[in-house]
XYZ file of C-alpha atoms in Angstrom:
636
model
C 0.000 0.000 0.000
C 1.239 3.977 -1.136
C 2.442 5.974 2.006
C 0.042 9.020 -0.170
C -1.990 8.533 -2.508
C -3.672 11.293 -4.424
C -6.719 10.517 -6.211
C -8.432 12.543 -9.369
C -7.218 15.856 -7.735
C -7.882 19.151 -9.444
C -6.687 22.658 -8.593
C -7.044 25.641 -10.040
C -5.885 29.103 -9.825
C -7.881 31.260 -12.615
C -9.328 29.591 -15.592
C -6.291 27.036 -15.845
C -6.086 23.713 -14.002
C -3.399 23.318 -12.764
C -4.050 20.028 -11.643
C -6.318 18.288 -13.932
C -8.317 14.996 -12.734
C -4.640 13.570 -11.743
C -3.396 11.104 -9.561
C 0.047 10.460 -7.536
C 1.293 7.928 -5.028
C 4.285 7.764 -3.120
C 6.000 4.134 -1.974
C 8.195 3.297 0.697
C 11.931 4.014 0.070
C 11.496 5.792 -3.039
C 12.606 9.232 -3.073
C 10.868 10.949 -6.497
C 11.810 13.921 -7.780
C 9.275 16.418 -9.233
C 9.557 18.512 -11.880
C 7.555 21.313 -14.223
C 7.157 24.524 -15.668
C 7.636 27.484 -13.214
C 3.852 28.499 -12.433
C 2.363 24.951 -12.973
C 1.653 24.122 -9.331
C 4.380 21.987 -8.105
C 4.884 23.875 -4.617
C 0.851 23.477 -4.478
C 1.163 19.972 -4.889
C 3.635 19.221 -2.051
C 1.576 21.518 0.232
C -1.327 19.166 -0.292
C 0.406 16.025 0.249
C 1.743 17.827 3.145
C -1.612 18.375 4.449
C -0.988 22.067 4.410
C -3.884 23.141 1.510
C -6.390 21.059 0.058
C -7.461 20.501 -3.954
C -10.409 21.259 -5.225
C -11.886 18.048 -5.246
C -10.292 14.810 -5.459
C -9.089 12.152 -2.465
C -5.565 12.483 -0.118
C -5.693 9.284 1.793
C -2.542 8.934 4.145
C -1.038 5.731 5.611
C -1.949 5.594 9.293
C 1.301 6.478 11.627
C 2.937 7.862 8.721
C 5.191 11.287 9.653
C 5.436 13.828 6.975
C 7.920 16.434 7.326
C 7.559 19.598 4.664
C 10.195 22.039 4.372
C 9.329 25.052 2.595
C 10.901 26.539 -0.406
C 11.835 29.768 1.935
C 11.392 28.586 5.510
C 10.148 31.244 8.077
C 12.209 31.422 11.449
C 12.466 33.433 14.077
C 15.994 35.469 13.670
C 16.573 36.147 17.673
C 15.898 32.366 18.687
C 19.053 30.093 18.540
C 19.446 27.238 16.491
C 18.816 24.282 18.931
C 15.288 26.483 19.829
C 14.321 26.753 15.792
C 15.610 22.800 15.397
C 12.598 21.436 18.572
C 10.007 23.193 16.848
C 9.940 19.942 14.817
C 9.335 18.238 18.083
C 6.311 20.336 19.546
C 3.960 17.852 20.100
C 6.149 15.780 21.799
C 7.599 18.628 24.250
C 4.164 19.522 24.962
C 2.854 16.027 25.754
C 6.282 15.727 28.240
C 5.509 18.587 29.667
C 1.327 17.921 30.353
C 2.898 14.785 31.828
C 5.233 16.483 34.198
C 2.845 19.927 35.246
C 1.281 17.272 37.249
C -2.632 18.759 36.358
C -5.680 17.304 37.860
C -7.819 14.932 35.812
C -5.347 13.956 33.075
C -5.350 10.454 32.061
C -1.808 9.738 33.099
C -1.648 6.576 31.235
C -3.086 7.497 27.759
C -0.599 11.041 28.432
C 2.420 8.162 29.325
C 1.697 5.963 25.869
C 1.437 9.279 23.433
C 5.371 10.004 25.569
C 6.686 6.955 25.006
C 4.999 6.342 21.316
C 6.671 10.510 20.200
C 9.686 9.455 22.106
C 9.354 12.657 24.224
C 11.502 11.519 27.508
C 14.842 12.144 24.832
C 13.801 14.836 23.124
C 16.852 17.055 23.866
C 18.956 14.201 22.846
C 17.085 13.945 19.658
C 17.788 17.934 18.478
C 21.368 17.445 19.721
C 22.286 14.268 17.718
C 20.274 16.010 14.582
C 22.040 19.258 14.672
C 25.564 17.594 15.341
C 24.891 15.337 12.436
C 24.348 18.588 10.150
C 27.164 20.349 11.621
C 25.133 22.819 13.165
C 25.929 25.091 16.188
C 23.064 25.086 18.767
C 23.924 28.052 20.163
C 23.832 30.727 17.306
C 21.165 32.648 16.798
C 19.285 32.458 13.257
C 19.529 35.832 12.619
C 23.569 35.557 11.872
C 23.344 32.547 9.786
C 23.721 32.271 6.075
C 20.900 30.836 4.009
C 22.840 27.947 3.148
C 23.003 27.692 6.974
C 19.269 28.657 7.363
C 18.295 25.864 4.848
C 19.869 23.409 7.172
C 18.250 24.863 10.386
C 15.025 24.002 8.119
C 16.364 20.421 7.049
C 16.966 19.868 11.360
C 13.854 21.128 11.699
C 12.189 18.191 9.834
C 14.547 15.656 11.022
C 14.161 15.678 14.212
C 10.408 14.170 13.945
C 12.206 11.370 12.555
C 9.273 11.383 9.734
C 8.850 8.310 7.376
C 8.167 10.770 4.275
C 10.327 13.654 4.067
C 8.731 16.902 1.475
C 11.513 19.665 0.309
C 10.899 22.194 -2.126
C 13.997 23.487 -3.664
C 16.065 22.439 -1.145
C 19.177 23.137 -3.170
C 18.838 26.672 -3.477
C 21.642 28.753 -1.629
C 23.429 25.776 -0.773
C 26.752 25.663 -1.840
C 28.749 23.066 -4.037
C 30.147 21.008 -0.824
C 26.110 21.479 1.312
C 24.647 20.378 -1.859
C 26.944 16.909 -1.700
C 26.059 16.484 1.671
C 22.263 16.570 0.826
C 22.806 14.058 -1.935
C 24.338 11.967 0.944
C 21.655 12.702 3.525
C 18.821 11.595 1.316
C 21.073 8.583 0.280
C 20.803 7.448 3.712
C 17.535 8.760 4.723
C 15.572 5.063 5.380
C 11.875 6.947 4.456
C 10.756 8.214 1.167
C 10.982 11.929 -0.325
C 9.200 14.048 -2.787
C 11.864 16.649 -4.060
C 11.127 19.558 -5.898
C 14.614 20.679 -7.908
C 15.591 22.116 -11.207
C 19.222 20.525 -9.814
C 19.689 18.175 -12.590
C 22.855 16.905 -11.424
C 21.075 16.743 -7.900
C 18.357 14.996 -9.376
C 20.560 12.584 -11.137
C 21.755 11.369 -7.665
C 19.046 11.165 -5.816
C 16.016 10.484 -7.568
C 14.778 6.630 -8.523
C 11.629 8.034 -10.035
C 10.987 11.345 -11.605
C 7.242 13.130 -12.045
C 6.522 15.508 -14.391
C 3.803 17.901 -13.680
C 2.872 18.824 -17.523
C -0.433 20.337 -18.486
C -2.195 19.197 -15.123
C -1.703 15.756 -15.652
C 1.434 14.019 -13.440
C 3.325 11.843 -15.478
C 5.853 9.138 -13.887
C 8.923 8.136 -15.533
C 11.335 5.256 -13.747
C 14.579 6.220 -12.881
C 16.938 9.369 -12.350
C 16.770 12.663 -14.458
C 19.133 11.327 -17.228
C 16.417 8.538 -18.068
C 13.766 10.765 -17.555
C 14.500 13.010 -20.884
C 15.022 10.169 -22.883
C 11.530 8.467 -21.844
C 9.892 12.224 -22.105
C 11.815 12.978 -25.694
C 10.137 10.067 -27.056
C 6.711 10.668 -25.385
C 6.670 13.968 -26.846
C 7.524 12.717 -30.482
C 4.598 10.460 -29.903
C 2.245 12.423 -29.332
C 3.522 15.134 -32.272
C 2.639 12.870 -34.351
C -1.266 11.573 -33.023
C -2.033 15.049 -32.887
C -1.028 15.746 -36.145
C -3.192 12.732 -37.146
C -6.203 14.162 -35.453
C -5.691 17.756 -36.896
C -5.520 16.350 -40.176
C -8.208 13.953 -39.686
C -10.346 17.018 -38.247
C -9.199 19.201 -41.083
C -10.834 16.728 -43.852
C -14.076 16.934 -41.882
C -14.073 20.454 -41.625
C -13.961 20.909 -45.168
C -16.745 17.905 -45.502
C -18.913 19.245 -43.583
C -18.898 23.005 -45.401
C -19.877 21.363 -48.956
C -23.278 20.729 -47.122
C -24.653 17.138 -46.317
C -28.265 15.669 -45.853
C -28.601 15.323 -42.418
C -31.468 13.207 -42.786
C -29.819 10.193 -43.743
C -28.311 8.230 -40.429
C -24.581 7.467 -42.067
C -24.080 11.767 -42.676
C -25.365 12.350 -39.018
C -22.892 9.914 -37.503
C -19.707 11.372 -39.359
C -21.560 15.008 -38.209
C -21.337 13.164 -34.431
C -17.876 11.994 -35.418
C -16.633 15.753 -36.101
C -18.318 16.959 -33.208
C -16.262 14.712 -31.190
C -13.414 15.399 -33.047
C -14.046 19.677 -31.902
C -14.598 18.814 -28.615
C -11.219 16.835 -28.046
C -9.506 19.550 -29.848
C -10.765 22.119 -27.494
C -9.791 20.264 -24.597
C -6.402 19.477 -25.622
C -3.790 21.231 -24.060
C -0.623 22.080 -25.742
C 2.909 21.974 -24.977
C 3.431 25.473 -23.520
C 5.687 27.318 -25.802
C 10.089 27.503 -24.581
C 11.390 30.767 -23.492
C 12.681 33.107 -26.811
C 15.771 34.534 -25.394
C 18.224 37.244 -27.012
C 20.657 39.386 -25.362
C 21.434 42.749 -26.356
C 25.231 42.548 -26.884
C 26.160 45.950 -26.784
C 29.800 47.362 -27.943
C 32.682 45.389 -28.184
C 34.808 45.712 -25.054
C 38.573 46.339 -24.867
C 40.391 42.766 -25.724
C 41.317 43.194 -21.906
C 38.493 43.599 -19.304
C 40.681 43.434 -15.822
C 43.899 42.864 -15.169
C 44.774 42.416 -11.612
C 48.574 42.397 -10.115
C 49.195 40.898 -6.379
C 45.528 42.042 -5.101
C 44.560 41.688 -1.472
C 41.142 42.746 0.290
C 40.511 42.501 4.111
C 37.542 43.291 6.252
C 37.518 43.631 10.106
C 35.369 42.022 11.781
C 34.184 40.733 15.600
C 36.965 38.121 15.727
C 39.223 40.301 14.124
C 40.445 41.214 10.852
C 39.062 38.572 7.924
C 41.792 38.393 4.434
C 38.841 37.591 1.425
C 41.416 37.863 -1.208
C 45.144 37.438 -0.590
C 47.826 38.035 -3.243
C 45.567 37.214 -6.373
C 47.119 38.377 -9.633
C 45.276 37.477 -13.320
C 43.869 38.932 -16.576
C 40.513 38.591 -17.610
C 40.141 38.544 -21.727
C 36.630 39.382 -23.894
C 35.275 36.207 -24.637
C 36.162 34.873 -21.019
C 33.350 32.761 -19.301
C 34.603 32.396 -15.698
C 32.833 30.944 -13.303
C 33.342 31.315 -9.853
C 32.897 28.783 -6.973
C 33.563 28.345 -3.003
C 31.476 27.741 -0.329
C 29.163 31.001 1.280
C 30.870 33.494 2.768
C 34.024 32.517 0.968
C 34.098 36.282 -0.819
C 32.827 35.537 -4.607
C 30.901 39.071 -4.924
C 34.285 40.739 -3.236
C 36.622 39.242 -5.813
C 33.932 40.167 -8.389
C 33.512 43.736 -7.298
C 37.319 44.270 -7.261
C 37.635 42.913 -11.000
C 35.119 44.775 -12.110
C 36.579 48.013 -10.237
C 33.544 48.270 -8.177
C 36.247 48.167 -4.855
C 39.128 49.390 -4.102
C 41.661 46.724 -3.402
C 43.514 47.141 0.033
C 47.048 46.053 -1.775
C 47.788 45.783 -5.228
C 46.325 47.179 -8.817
C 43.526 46.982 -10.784
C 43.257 48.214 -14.313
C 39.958 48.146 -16.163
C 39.587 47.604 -19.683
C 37.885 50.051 -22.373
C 34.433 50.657 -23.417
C 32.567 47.803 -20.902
C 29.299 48.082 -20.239
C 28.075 45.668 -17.193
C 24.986 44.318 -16.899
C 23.834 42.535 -13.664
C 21.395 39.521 -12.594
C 21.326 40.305 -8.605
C 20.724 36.808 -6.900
C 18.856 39.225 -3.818
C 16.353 40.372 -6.637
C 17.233 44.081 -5.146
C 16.080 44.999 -8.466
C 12.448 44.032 -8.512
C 9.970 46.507 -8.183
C 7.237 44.453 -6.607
C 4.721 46.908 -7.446
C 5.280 47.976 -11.083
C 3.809 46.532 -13.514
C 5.667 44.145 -16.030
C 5.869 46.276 -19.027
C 6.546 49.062 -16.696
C 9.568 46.830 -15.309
C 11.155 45.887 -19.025
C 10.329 49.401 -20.418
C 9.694 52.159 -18.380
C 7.735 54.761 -20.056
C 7.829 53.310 -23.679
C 5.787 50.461 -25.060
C 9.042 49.875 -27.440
C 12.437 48.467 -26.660
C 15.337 47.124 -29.085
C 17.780 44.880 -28.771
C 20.380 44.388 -31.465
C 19.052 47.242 -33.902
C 15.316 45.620 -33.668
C 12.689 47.703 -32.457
C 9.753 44.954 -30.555
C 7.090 45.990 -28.310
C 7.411 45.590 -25.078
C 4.314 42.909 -24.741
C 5.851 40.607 -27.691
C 8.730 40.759 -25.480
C 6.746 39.473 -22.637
C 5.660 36.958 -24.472
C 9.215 35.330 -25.494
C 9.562 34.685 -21.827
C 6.029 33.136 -21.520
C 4.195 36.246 -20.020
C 0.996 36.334 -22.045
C -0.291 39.894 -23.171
C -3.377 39.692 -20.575
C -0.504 39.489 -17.879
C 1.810 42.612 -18.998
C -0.291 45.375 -17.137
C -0.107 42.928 -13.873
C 1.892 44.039 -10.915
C 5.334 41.968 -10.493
C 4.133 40.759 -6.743
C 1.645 38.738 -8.384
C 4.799 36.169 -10.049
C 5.835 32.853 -8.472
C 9.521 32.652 -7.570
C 10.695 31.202 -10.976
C 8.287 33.621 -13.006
C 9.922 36.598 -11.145
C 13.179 35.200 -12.234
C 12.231 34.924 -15.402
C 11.056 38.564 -15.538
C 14.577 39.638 -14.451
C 16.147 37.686 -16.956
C 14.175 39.634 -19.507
C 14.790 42.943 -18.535
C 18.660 42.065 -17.997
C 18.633 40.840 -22.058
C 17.029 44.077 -22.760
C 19.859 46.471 -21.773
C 23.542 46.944 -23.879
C 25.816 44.562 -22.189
C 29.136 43.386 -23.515
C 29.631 42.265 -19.294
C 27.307 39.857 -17.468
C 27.198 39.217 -13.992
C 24.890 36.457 -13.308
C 24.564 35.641 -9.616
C 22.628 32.513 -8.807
C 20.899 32.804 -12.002
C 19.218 29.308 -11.634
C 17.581 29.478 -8.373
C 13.992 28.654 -9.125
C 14.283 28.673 -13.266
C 12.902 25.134 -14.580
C 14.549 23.258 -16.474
C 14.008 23.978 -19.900
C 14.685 27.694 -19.325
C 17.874 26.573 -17.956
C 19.119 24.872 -21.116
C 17.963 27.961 -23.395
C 19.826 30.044 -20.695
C 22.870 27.800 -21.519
C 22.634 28.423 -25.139
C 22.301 31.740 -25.075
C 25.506 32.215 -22.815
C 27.486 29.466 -25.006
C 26.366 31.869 -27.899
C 27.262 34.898 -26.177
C 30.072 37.161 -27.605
C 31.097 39.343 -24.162
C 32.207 38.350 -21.153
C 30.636 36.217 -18.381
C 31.171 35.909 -14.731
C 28.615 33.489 -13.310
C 28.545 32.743 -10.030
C 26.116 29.412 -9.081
C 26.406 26.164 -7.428
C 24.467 23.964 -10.198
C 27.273 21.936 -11.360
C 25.454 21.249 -14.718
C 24.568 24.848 -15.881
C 28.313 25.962 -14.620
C 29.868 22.486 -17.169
C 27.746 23.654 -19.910
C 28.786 27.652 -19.633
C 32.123 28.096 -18.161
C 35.484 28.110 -20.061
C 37.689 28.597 -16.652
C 36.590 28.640 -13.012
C 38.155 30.484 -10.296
C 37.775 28.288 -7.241
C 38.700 29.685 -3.332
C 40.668 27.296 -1.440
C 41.023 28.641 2.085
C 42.483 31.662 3.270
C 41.703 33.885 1.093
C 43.663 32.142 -1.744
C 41.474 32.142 -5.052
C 43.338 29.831 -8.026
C 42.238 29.754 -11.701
C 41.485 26.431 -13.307
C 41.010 25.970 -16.838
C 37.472 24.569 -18.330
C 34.480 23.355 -15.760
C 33.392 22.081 -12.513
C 34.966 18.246 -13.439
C 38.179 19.855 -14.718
C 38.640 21.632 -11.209
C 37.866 18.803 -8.875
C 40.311 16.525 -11.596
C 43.151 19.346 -11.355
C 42.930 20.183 -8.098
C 43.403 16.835 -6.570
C 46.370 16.386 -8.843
C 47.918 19.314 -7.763
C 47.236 19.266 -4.160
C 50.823 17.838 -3.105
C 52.284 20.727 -4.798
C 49.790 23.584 -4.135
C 51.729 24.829 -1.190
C 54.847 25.500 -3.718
C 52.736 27.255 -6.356
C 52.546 30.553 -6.915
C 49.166 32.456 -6.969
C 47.117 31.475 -10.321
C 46.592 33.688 -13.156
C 43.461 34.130 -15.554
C 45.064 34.474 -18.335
C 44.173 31.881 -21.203
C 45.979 28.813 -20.927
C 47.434 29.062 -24.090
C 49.293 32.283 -22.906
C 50.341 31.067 -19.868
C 51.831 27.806 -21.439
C 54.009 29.876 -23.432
C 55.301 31.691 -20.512
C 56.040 28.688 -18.395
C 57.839 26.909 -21.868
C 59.978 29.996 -22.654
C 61.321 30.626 -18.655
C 61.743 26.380 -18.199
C 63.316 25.223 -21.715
C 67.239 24.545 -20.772
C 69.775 26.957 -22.490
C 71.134 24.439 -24.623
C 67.959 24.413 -26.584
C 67.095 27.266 -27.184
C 67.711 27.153 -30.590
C 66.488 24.081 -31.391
C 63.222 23.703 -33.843
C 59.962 21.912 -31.363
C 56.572 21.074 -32.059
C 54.240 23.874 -29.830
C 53.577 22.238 -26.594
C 49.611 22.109 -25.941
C 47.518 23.257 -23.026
C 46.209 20.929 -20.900
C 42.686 22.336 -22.255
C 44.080 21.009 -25.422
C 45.509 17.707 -24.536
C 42.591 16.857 -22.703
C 40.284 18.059 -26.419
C 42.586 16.114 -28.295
C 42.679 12.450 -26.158
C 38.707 13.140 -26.846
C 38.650 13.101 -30.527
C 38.751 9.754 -31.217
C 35.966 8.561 -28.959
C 33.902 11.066 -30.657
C 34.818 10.011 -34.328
C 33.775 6.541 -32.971
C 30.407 7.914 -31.553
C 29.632 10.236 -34.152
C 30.349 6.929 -36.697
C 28.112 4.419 -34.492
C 25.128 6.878 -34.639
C 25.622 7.487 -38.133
C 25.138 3.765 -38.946
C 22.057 3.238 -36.228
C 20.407 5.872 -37.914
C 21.096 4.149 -41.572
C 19.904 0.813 -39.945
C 16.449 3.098 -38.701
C 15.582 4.550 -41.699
C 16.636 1.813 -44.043
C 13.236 0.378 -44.718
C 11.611 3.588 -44.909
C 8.379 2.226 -42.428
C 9.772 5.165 -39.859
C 8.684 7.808 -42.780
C 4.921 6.246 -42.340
C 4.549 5.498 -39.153
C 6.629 8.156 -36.986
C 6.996 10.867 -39.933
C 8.522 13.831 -37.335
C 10.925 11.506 -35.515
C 12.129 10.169 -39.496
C 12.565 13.884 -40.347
C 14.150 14.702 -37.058
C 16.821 11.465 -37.763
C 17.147 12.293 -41.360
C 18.571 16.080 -40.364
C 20.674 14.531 -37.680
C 22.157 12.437 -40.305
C 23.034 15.234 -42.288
C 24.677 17.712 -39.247
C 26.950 14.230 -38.005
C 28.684 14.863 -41.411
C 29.687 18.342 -40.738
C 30.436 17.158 -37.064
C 32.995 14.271 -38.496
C 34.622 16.897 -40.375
C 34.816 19.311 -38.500
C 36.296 16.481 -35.976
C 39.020 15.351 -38.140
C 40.021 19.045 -39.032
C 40.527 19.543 -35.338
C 42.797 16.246 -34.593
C 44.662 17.126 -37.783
C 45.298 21.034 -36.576
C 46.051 19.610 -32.631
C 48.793 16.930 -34.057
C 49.980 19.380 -36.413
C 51.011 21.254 -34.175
């Protein structure tokens, strides 16, 4: 029997469902990650199987004994109570049955008082919070108000535990977690012996720690076994699917239409059953509910920059502090080129948004120089949302005072805009307080793509974006012709944007690494034996800084000698790659001869044949453009 089950539910906000005569269960030891749209009702959802809200209509039923534990997407605490007080609000039922038991009051029934004790576990209680809270590596003592929200997010977490509940319910959970908070979660749920319902646009996250993912799609919930990976493979070919029955039915309702206007006699019964036939036909059509559109996005680039955009020589920043004076940046010299795509990493607190202002010459160092490069122009995505005016409206927001904006020499109005990033025209004279979390994110990502930038500065720029807006964000930065600094701990957008990462590792001590989130933890654990030796890191292009090291180290009696360049380890590593990918570029080649060798696929699945046919044709210019590359990487 399901721990929850969730029977024909429906919800709606408006005139859209947003959950649609659905159904969900939840078995032991499974821990299921959920997933949708921003706006489609997934925070709804876990509030209902929380208990919190209730649907519409439809059936919750509920195990009998089973604990639920729901931490919210933001959780509300009180900042002037400490820790350990925050962590036993989890346990108030128990506390106050313990202490009914020991107030001694007349006419209690002492032994139905002793069995709800002993079945909550309420004698220990203290223990309970202290074992949680050392487990999390919290202090019990501070007070909330001085904690980070990384921190804060574990206080929450504690919270929860401490119930010891059989199904645990976190929405977002990763948000302001670091890199090294986010691991330990992954562990934590790894271990946890109930079942979980996680909300997470994570998709590395999710790829650890999910063993069945739900989709929350157009009201209905859709299951798919396994971890996010398998997940878009399953939903890639459900969506192909179902291209092509609706196409069926469109044409099939099409042929009818055009039937039915050359006039028929309805008086004979085989006309009035294909005239019952197309009404059936309109009313499924009208009830069928599309794929919502994916986010347009275009950035408006701006002038070129300088070819230099910071360089920075022995730079060191301090800030004094109750326990004494704090060094954020010690002795960090490096040169940041147009085109760069750095991304920055380190736990909170570590000083990412110092070492950002002082490249960007937003701070004065305390040692060292800065010089800034010509003709930048920065644009920023604040990860506090400082920027939000909560009660403008959202044209007002993009364009204040015009109904036109351009980007790239076009002129578009501001409500076509809107609708790129999914805000329909009814919504653009709505105030901005009335957007989810994700939707508000999405608004600021839109009015950052509206201004000149040849600079970004994206700061947590995934917290609460789904998923497919993520990989469009992804694009558009690969795509991007300025400069990026982008500071996040999802480990998948940061492999799929960054060309070098500047990574803190203690004291102040930032060092550059060359190409993403892998390549760092790879590099760094071959060079920890050494790192004490090493001078402090550079961001200059590897290429460069190969040159340097080849010049100063090459022996005297050399020096005249004819050698082959020397690559960068970002080019060694490309080039050991090449032939795996001439041998998977080859195999898929030949699967999709075998596939469309009989020509059936053409009939039967005519948009997935047409989607294999054009793959067929880019793997050619892939294989050459392949071989080109081993040929210029040998060559040299």
């Amino acid at each position: 029997m399901a721990l929850i089950a969730l029977t024909d539910a429906q919800l709606a906000f408006g005139h859209v469902p947003l959950l649609d005569h659905t159904g969900f269960s939840l078995e032991a030891g499974e821990c299921v990650g959920l997933i949708g749209r921003n706006g489609t009702g997934k925070s709804s959802l876990l509030k209902i199987l929380a208990g919190i809200e209730r649907a519409d209509d439809g059936v919750l039923q509920v195990q009998g004994n089973v604990r639920i534990a729901y931490v919210p997407q933001e959780p509300v605490m009180d900042d002037s109570c400490t820790v350990f007080e925050v962590a036993s609000e989890g346990l108030a039922t128990a506390i106050a049955a313990r202490d009914r038991y020991l107030s001694g009051e007349d006419g209690l029934d002492l032994d139905q008082l002793q069995t709800t004790i002993e079945s909550l576990d309420a004698w220990n209680w203290e223990q309970r919070v202290d074992e949680t809270l050392q487990r999390l590596h919290l202090d019990a003592a501070a007070r909330v108000g001085t904690l980070s929200g990384g921190l804060k997010k574990r206080v929450a977490l504690a919270q929860a535990l401490v119930s010891r509940p059989d199904v645990l319910l976190l929405d977002e959970p990763t948000n302001h977690l670091d890199l090294d908070s986010i691991g330990w979660l992954e562990s934590l749920l790894k271990e946890f012996a109930g079942s979980a319902v996680v909300i997470s646009h994570d998709r590395a996250f999710l790829d650890a720690v999910a063993t069945r993912m739900v989709d929350l799609d157009r009201g209905r919930l859709l299951s798919y076994p396994g971890n996010f990976a398998q997940y878009q493979t399953l939903k890639e070919e459900q969506l192909a699917q179902e291209a092509v029955i609706n196409a069926r039915a469109d044409k099939l309702l099409a042929q009818e239409e055009v039937w039915i206007r050359k006039g028929v006699e309805a008086r004979r019964t085989r006309a009035q059953g294909r005239i019952t036939r197309l009404e059936h036909l309109r009313a499924a059509r009208a009830e069928r509910r599309d794929v919502v559109g994916r986010v347009r996005l275009d950035v408006a680039t701006g002038n070129t920059s300088g070819k230099i955009v910071a360089e920075l020589e022995g730079v060191s920043k301090h800030f004094d502090g109750p326990s004494g004076r704090k060094t954020v940046v010690r002795d960090f010299t490096g040169t940041i080129l147009r085109g760069d795509k750095v991304g920055l990493i380190g736990p909170n607190g570590a000083g990412k948004t110092t070492l950002l202002k002082l490249i960007l010459g937003e701070l004065q160092p305390d040692s060292g120089s800065v010089r800034q490069g010509s003709k930048q122009s920065v644009a920023y995505f604040d990860q506090l949302r400082h920027q939000i005016d909560l009660e403008a409206t959202l044209e007002d927001f993009i364009s204040p005072g015009s109904e036109w904006i351009e980007i790239n020499g076009k002129r578009t109005h501001v409500k076509s805009y809107l609708a790129d990033f999914l805000f329909s025209p009814a919504r653009a004279t709505a105030p901005v307080k009335t957007l989810s979390g994700g939707e508000r994110n999405r608004l600021l990502l839109a009015r950052l793509f509206a201004r000149p930038a040849n600079v970004l500065v994206l700061d947590e720029p995934t917290n609460d974006l789904d998923i497919d807006t993520l990989e469009l964000l992804e694009e558009l930065l690969d795509q991007y012709e300025g400069t990026v600094f982008l500071v996040s701990h999802d480990r998948r957008f940061l492999d799929n944007v960054v060309t070098s990462t500047l990574a803190f590792e203690g004291d102040g001590v930032w060092r550059e690494y060359e190409g993403d989130v892998q390549d760092w933890l790879t590099q760094s654990a071959r060079s920890a034996p050494a790192s004490a030796s090493r001078p402090t890191a550079s961001l200059a292009p590897t290429t460069d800084t190969s040159k340097k090291a080849t010049a100063s180290s090459a022996p005297a009696g050399n020096a005249g000698a004819p050698s082959r360049k020397k690559l960068s380890y970002k080019e060694q590593r490309e080039l050991d790659a090449l032939p795996a990918l001439l041998a998977a570029l080859e195999g898929e080649q030949q699967r999709i001869d075998q596939e469309l060798a009989d020509g059936q696929l053409y009939t039967t699945e005519p948009v997935r044949a047409a989607a294999l046919a054009a793959r067929h044709a880019a793997i050619d210019d892939e294989l050459l453009a392949a071989l080109e590359r081993q040929e210029a990487l040998t060559g040299q």
